[in-house]
Coordinates of C-alpha atoms in Angstrom, one line a residue:
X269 CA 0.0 0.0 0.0
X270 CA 0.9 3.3 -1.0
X271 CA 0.1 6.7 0.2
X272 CA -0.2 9.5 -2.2
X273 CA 3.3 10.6 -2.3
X274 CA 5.6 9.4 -3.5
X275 CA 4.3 7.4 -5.8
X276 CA 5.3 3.4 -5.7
X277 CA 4.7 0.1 -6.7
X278 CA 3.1 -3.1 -5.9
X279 CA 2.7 -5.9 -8.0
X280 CA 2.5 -6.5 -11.2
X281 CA -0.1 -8.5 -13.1
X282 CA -1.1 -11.7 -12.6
X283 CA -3.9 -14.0 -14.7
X284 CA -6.1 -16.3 -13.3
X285 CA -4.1 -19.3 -15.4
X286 CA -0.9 -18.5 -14.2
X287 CA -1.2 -17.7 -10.9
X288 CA -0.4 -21.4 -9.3
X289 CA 3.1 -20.4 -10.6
X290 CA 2.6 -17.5 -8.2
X291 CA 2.5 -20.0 -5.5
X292 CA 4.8 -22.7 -6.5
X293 CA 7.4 -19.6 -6.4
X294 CA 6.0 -18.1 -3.2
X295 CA 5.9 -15.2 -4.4
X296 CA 5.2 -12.2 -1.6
X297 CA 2.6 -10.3 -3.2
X298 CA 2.9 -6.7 -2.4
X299 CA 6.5 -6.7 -2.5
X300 CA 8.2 -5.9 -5.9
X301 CA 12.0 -5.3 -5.4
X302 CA 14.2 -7.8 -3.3
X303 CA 17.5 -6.8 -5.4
X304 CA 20.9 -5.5 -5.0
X305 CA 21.4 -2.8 -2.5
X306 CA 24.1 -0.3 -2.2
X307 CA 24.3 1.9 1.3
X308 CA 22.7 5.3 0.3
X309 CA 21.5 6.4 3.7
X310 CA 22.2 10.1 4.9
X311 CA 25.3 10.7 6.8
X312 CA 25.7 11.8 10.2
X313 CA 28.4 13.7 11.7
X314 CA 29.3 10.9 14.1
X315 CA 30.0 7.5 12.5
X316 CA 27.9 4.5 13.7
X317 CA 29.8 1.3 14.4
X318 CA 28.9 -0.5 11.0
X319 CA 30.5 2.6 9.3
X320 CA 33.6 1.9 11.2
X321 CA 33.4 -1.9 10.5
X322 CA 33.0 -0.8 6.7
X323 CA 35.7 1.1 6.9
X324 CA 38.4 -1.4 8.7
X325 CA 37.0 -4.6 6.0
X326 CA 37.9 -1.7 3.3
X327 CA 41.5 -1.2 5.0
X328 CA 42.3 -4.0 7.1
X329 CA 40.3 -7.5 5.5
X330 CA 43.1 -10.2 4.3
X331 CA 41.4 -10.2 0.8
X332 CA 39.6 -8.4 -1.6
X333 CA 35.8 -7.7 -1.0
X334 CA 33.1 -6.7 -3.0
X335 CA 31.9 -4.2 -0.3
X336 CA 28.4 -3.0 -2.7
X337 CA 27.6 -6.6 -2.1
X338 CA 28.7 -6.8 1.1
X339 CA 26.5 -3.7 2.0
X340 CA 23.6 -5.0 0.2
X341 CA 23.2 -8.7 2.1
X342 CA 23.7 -6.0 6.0
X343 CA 21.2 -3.7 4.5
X344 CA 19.0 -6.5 3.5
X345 CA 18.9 -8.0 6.7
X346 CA 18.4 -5.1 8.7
X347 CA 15.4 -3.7 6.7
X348 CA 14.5 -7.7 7.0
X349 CA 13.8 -7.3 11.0
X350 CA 11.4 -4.6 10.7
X351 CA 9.0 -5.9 8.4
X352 CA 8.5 -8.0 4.6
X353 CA 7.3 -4.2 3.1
X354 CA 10.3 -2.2 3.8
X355 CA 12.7 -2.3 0.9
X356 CA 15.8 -0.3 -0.9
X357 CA 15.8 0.6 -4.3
X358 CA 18.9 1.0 -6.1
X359 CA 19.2 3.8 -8.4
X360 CA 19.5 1.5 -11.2
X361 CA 15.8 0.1 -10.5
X362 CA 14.4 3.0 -9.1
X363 CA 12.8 4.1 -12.3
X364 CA 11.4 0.8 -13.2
X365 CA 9.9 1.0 -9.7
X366 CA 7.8 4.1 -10.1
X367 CA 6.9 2.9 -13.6
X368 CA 5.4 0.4 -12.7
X369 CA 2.4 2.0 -11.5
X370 CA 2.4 5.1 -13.9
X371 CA -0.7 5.0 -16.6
X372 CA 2.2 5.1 -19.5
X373 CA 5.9 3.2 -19.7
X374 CA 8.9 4.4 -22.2
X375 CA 9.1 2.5 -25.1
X376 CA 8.1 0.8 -28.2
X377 CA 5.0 -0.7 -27.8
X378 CA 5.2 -4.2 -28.0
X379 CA 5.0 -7.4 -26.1
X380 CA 7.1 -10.4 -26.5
X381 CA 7.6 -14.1 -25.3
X382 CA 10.9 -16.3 -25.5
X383 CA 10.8 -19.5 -27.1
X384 CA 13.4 -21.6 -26.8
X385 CA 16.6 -19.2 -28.5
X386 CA 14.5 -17.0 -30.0
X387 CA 12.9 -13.8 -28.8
X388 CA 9.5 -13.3 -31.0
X389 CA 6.7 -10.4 -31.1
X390 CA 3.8 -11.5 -29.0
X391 CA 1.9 -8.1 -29.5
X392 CA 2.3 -5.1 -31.4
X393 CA 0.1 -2.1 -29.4
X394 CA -1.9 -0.1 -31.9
X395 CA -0.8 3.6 -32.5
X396 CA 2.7 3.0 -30.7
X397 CA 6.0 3.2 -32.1
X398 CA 6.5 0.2 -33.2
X399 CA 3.3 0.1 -35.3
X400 CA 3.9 2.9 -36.7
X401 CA 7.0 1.4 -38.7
X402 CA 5.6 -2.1 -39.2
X403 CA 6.6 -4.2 -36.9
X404 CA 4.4 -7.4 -36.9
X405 CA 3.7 -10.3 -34.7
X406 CA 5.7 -13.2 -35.1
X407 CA 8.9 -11.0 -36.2
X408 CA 12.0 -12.6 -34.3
X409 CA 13.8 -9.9 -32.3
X410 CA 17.4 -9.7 -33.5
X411 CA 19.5 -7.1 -32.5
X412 CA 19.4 -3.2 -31.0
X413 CA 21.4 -0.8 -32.8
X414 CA 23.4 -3.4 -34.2
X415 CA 25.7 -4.4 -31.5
X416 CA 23.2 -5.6 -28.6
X417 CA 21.9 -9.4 -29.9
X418 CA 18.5 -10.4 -28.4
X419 CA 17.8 -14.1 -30.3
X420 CA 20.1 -16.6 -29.3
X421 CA 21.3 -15.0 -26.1
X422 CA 20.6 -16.9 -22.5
X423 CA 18.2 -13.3 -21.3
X424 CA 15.5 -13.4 -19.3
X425 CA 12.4 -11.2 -19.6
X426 CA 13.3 -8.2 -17.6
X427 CA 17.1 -8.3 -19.3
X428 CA 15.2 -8.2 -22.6
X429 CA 12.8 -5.2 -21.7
X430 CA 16.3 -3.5 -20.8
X431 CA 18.0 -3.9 -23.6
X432 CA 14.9 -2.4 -25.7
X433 CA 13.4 0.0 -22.9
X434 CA 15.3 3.7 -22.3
X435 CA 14.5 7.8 -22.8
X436 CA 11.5 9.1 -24.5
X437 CA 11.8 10.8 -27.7
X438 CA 15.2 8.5 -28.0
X439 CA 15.8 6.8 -31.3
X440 CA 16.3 2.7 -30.9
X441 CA 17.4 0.4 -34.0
X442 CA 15.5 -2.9 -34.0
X443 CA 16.7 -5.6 -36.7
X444 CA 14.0 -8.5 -36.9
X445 CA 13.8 -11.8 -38.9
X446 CA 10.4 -12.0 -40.8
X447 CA 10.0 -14.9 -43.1
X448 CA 13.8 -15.8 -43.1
X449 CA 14.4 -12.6 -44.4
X450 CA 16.6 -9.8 -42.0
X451 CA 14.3 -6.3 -41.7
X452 CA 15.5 -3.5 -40.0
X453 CA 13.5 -0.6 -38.4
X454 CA 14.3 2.5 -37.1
X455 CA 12.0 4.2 -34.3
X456 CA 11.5 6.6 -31.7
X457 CA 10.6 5.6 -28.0
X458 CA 7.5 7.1 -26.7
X459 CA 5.3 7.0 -23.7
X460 CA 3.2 4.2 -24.3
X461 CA -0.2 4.1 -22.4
X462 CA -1.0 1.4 -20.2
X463 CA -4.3 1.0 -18.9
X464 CA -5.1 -0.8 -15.4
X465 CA -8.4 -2.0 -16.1
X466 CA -8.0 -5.5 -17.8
X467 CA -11.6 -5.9 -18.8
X468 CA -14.9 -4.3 -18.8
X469 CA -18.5 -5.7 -20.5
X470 CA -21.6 -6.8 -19.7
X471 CA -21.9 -10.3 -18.3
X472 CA -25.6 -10.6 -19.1
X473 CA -28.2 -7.9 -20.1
X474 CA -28.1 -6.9 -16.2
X475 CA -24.6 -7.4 -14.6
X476 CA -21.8 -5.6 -15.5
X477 CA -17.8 -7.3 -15.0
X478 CA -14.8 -4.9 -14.6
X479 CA -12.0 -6.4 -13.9
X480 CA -9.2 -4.2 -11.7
X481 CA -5.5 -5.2 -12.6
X482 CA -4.1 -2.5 -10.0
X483 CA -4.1 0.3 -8.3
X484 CA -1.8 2.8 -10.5
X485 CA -2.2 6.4 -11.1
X486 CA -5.3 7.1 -12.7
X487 CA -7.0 3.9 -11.8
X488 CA -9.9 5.6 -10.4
X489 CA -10.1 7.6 -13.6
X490 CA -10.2 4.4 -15.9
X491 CA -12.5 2.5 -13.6
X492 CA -15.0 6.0 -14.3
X493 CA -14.3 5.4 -17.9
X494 CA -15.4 1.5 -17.7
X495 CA -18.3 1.7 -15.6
X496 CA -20.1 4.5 -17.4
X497 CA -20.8 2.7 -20.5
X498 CA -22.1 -0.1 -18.5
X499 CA -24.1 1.6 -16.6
X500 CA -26.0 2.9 -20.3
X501 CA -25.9 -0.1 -21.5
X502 CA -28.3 -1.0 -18.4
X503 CA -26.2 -2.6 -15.8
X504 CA -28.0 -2.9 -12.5
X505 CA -25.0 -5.2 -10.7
X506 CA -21.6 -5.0 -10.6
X507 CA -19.1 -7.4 -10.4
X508 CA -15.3 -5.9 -9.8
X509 CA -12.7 -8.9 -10.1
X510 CA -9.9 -8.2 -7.5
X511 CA -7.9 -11.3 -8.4
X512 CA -4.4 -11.4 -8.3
X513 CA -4.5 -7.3 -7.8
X514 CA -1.5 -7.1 -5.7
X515 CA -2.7 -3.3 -4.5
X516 CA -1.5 -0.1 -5.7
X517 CA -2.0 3.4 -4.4
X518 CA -4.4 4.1 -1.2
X519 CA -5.8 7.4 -3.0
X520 CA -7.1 5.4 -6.2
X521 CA -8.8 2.7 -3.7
X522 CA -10.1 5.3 -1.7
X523 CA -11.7 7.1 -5.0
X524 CA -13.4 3.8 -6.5
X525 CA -14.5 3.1 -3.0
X526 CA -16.0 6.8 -2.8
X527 CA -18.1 5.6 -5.9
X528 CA -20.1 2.7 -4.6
X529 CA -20.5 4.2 -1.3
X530 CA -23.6 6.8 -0.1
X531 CA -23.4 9.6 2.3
X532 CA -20.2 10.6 4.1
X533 CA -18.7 6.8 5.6
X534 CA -15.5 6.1 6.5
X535 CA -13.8 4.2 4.0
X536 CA -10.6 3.8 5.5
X537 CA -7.9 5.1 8.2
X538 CA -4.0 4.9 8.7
X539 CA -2.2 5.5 11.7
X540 CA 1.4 4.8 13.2
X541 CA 3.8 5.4 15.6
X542 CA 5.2 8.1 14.2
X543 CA 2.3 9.1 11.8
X544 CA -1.3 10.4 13.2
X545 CA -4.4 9.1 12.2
X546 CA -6.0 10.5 9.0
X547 CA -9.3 9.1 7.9
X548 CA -10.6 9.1 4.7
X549 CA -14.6 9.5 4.1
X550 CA -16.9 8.6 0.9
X551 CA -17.6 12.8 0.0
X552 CA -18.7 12.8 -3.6
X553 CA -22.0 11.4 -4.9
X554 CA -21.2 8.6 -6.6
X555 CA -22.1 6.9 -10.0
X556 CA -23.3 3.4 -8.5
X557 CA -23.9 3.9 -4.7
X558 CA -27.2 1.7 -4.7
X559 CA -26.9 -1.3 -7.3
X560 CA -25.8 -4.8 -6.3
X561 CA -21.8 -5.8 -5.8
X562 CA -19.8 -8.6 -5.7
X563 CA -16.6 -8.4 -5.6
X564 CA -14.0 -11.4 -6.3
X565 CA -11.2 -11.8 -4.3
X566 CA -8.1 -14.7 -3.8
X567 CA -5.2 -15.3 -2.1
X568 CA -2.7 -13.1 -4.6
X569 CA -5.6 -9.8 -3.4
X570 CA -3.5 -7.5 -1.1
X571 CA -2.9 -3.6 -0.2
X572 CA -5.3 -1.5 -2.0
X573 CA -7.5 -4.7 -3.4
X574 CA -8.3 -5.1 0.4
X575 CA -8.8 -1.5 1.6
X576 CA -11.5 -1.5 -1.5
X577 CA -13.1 -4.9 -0.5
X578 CA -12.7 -4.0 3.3
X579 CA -14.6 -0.9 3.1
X580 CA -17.6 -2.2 1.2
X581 CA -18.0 -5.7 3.5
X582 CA -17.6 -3.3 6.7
X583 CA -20.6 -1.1 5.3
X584 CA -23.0 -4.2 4.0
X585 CA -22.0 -2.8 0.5
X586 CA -20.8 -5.8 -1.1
X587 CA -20.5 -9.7 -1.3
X588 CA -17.0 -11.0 -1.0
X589 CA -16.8 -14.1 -3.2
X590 CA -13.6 -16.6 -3.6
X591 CA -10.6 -17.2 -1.1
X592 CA -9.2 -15.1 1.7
X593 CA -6.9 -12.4 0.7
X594 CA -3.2 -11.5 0.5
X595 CA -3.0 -9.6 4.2
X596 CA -1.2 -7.1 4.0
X597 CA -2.1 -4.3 5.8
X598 CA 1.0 -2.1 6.2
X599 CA 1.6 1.3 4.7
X600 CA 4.8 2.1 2.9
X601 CA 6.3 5.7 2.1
X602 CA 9.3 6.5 -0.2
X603 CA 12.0 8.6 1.1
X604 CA 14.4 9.4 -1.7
X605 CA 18.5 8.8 -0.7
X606 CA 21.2 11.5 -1.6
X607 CA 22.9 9.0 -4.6
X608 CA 19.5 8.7 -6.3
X609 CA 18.3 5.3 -4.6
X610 CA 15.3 4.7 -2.3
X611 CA 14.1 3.4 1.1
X612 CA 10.2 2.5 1.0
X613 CA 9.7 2.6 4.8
X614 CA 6.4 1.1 6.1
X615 CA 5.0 4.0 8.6
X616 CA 1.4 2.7 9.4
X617 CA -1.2 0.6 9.4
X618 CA -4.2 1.0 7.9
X619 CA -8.0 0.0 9.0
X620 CA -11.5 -1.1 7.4
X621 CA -14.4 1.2 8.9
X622 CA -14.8 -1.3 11.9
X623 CA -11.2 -1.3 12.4
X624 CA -10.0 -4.2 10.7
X625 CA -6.2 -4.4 10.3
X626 CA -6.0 -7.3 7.9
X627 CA -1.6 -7.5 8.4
X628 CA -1.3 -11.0 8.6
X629 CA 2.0 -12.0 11.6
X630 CA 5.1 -11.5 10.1
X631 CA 6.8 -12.7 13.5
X632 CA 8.0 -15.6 12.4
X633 CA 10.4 -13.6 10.2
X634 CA 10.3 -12.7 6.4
X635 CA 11.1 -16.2 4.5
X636 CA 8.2 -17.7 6.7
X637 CA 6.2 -14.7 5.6
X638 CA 6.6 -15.1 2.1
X639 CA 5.8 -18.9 2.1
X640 CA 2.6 -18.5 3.5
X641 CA 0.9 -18.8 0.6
X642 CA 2.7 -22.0 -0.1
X643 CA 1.4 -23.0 3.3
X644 CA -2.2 -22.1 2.4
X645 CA -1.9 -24.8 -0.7
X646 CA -0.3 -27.4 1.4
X647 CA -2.7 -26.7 4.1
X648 CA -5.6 -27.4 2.4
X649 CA -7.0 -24.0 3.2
X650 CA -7.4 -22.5 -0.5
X651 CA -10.2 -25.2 -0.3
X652 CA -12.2 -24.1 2.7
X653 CA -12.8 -21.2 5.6
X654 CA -9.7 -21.0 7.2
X655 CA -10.6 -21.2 10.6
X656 CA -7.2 -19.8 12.2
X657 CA -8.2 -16.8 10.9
X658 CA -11.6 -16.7 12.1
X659 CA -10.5 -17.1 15.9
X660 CA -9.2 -13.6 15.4
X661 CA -11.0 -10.3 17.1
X662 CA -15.1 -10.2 16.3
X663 CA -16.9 -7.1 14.3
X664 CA -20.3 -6.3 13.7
X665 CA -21.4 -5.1 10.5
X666 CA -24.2 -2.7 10.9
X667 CA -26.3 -5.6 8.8
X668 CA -25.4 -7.5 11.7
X669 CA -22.7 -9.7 10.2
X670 CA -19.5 -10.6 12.2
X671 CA -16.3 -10.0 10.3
X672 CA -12.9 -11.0 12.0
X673 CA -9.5 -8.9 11.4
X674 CA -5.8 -10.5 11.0
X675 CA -4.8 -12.6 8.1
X676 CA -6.6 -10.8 5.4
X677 CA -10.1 -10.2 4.3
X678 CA -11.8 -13.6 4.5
X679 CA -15.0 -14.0 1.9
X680 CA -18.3 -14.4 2.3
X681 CA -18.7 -17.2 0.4
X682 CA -15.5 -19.0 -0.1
X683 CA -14.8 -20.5 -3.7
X684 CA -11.9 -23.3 -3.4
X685 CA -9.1 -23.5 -5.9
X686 CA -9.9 -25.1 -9.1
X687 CA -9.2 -28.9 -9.0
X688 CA -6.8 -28.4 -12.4
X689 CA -4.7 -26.1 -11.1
X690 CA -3.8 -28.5 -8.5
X691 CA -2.8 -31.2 -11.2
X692 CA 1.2 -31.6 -11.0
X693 CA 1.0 -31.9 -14.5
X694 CA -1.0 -28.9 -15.6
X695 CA 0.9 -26.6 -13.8
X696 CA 4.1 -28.1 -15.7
X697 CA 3.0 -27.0 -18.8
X698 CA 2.0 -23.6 -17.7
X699 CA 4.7 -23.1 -15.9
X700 CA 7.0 -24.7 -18.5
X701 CA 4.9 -21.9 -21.2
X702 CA 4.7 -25.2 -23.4
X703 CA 1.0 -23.9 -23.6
X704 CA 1.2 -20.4 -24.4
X705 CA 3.9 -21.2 -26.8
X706 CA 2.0 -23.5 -28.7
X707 CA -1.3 -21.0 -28.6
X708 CA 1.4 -18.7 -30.5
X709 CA 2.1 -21.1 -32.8
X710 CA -0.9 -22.1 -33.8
X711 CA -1.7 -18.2 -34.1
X712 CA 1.0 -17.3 -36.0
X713 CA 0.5 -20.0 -38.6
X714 CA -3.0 -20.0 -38.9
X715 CA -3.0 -16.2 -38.6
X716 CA -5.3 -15.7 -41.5
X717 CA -8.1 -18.1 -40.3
X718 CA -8.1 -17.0 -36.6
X719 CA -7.8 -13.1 -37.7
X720 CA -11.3 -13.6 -39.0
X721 CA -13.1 -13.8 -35.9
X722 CA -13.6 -10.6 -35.1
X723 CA -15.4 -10.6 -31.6
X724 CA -14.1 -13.4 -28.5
X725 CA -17.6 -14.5 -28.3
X726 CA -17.2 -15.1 -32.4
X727 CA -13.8 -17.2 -31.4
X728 CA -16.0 -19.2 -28.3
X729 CA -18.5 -20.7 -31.2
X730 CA -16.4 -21.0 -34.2
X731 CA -12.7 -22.2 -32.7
X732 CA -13.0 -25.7 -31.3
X733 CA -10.3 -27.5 -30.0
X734 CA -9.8 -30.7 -31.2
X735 CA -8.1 -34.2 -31.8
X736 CA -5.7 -32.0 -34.2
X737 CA -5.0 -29.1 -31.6
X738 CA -4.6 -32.1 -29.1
X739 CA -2.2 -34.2 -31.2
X740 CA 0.0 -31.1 -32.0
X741 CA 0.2 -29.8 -28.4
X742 CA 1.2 -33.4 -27.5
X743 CA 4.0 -33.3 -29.7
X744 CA 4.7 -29.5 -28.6
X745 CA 4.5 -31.0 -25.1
X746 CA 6.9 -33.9 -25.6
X747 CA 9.7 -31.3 -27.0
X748 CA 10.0 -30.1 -23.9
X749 CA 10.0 -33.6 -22.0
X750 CA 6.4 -33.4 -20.9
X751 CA 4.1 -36.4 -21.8
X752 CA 1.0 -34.4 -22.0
X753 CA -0.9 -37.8 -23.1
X754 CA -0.5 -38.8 -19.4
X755 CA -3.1 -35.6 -18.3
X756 CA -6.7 -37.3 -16.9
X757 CA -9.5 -37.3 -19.0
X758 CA -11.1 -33.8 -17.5
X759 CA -7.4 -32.2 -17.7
X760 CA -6.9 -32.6 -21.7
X761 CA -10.5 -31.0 -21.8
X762 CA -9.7 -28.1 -19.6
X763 CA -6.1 -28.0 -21.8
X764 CA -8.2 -27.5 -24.8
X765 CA -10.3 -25.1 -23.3
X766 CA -7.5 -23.1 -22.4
X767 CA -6.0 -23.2 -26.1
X768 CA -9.2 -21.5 -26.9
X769 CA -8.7 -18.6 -23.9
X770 CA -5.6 -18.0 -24.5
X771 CA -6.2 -17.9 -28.4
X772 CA -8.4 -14.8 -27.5
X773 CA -5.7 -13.4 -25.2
X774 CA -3.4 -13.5 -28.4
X775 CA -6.0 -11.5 -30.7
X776 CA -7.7 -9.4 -27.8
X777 CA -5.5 -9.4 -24.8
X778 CA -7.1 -9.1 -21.6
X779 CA -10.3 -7.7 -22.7
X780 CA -10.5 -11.4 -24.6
X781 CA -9.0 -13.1 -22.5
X782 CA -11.7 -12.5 -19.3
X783 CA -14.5 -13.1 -21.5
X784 CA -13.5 -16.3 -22.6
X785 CA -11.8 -17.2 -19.3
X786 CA -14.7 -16.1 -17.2
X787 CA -17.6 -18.5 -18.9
X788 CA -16.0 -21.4 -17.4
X789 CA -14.8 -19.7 -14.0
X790 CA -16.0 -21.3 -11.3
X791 CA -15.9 -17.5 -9.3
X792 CA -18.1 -15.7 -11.6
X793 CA -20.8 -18.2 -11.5
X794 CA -20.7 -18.2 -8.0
X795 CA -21.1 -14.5 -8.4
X796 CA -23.9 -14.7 -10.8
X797 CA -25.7 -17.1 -8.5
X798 CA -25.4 -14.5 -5.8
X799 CA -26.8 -11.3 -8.4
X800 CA -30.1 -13.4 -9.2

């Protein structure tokens, strides 16, 4: 959780497919950098004793030390006893860092994916740069301005996005391989918008679906820009997908929140040792303050995500549907250091209305911290009320419902993990991306026939997996050691079915993506259930 200045990050996004990789890594949701840190704190006229152990390793240690590593594991672990939320960011990262949740990012405007040596287009954005000089998907990524090779090199994602990424306005030379034939393209970087909202339509003829990827700047402003078309297009429910929204800033919560809620309620406060309470009231009137809500949450929902959800199930405002949330309910600020790097200090807590802080213990230290979600899985508990949790401290809604606090916000009708993401062998081959490798494939050499559906509910009826999807994703499969043949009966037709989501996530993107995705999700029908 972020507070209005200075701006931050959280995490980025995360779709409903993917997400058992989330656990598998154990992945702290909420907290983006763990890297490399070099000592940047302000001096003081008196040194402290670990300056003056600096100082005699630098003069007196019998061999050479690589003190900016050094320095990063003693900063690490100090920050580490505080809390899992207070992090350094090198200089080097720190504009990544506040990138992340900008409504815009410096560069080209594409996406990629690796497969195997070769780096390949995924997605070229409309109107961006890259667009604009032709650039097409399924073009291999060669080199940048001729000396900095991209195919063939051992890179991972984020060492790619570097090597293309850099100034606005800057000019980048980007040699591709199109049809076995070398292309080169010169462009300009530019400030390509990115918008948090990774869906919005109408469910049925009554409910509308938006579905929040985070809390960035100018999420409140794109969540105004989804809902009022669905609300003209009649909408008299609302379901707002929280999912795997690792949080964001406080201020765009507390706007969307301001929305959906009537009269002048608290929607949430923050207090800390050191900082004073401030509350933060519904003031405006809002666009949807009476119609029906439901809001989906899961285990990967933290920060913001459950300062939104918080408010609404404190004031009877909305059904929470799907697994207990992240819990995280600690409040970070950024204090810029004198050689350009950062310290994102946690200073508060925050509260629901009643008073909920949903800060799951982080006693047991930080690796213990960040495998609790691993825990969860082991536990059994993504399948069922977690009743640790509910032993916590009782509150009364006014309805007269009894919420508990600790460990984050716990549904009101739980919605256990999906049976095939819990199959050893499924997760292989997303986590492997033998899937979404083969879905881009298939797209790329069938681009003609797929490119004529021009609507995902056109793809739904017309594309249907088969015996010859299923034979060729076998053999993909088996190239990278997977015997795909060996998935149960109800895994290769949930494989299938995911050939034909991610197919619209290739064409559409999100927006495709959740429409397909969410006709089979066991969450949303739980939440149309609820709306009727």
């Amino acid at each position: 959780m972020q507070q209005n200045q200075p701006r931050s990050t959280q995490t980025s996004w995360v779709t409903p497919i993917i997400y058992a990789g989330l656990l598998l890594l154990g992945i702290g949701i909420g907290i983006f950098l763990k890297g490399s840190f070099s000592i940047g704190f302000p001096s003081s006229d008196s040194n402290s004793a670990m300056d003056e152990i600096i100082e005699l390793v630098k003069s007196k240690y019998v061999e050479q030390v690589n003190l900016d590593s050094t320095q990063t594991k003693l900063a690490d672990f100090y920050l580490g006893q505080l809390d899992p939320h207070s992090v350094y960011i090198p200089p080097a990262d720190l504009m990544d860092a506040n990138e992340q949740l900008q409504p815009n990012y410096k560069g080209i405007g594409i996406e990629f994916q690796q497969f195997r040596d070769s780096v390949f287009v995924d997605y070229v954005m409309p109107g961006g740069p890259a667009a604009k000089v032709g650039l097409k998907t399924g073009d291999i990524l060669l080199t940048v301005d001729d000396s900095v090779k991209l195919s063939g090199n051992k890179l991972d994602g984020e060492a790619i996005k570097r090597k293309i990424k850099g100034p606005a306005d800057e000019n980048i030379k980007l040699a591709v391989l199109r049809n076995q034939q070398k292309l080169t393209f010169n462009l300009v970087r530019a400030s390509v918008p990115v918008t948090p909202i990774d869906a919005a339509y109408m469910v049925s003829d009554t409910v509308g679906y938006i579905k929040i990827d985070k809390f960035a700047d100018r999420t409140y402003e794109a969540f105004m820009q989804a809902l009022e078309p669905l609300l003209k297009k009649g909408m008299k429910s609302l379901v707002i997908d929280l999912r795997g929204n690792g949080g964001g800033l406080l201020s765009e919560a507390v706007g969307i929140a301001d929305e959906l809620l009537a009269g002048n309620k608290l929607i949430v406060y923050t207090e800390g040792l050191h900082a004073p309470r401030v509350n933060y009231y519904s003031k405006r009137e809002g666009l949807f303050e009476t119609g029906e809500i439901t809001i989906l949450m899961d285990e990967t929902s933290a920060s913001a995500s459950e300062v939104l959800a918080g408010a609404l199930q404190d004031w009877d405002r909305a059904t929470i549907i799907g697994r207990r949330s992240f819990g995280k309910g600690l409040v970070q600020q950024q204090f810029g250091l004198t050689d350009g790097s950062a310290v994102r200090l946690t200073i508060a807590r925050y509260f629901t209305p009643l008073g909920r802080n949903i800060q799951k213990t982080y006693t047991a230290g930080k690796e213990k911290y960040d495998e609790e979600l691993m825990s969860r899985y082991h536990n059994g508990v993504l399948d069922k009320a977690d009743s640790s949790v509910l032993k916590g401290k009782k509150f009364k809604t006014p309805g007269g419902r009894i919420l508990y606090g600790g460990g984050g916000i716990t549904p009101d009708v739980i919605v256990p993990l999906a049976s095939s993401l819990q199959d050893t062998l499924i997760m292989q081959l997303y986590l492997s991306n033998t899937l979404s490798n083969f879905v881009y494939e298939l797209y790329k050499n069938n681009r003609t026939y797929f490119d004529g559906f021009k609507t995902p509910e056109a793809l739904a009826k017309g594309f249907v997996p088969a015996s010859a999807e299923w034979n060729a994703f076998a053999a993909a499969a088996a190239k990278d050691n997977i015997v795909a043949t060996k998935v149960s009966a109800a895994g290769k037709a949930y494989l299938l079915q995911s050939i034909k989501i991610l197919m619209a996530r290739q064409i559409w993107r999100t927006e495709g993506y959740y429409q397909l995705q969410n006709a089979t999700d066991s969450t949303v029908a739980k939440a149309l259930q609820q709306l009727k």
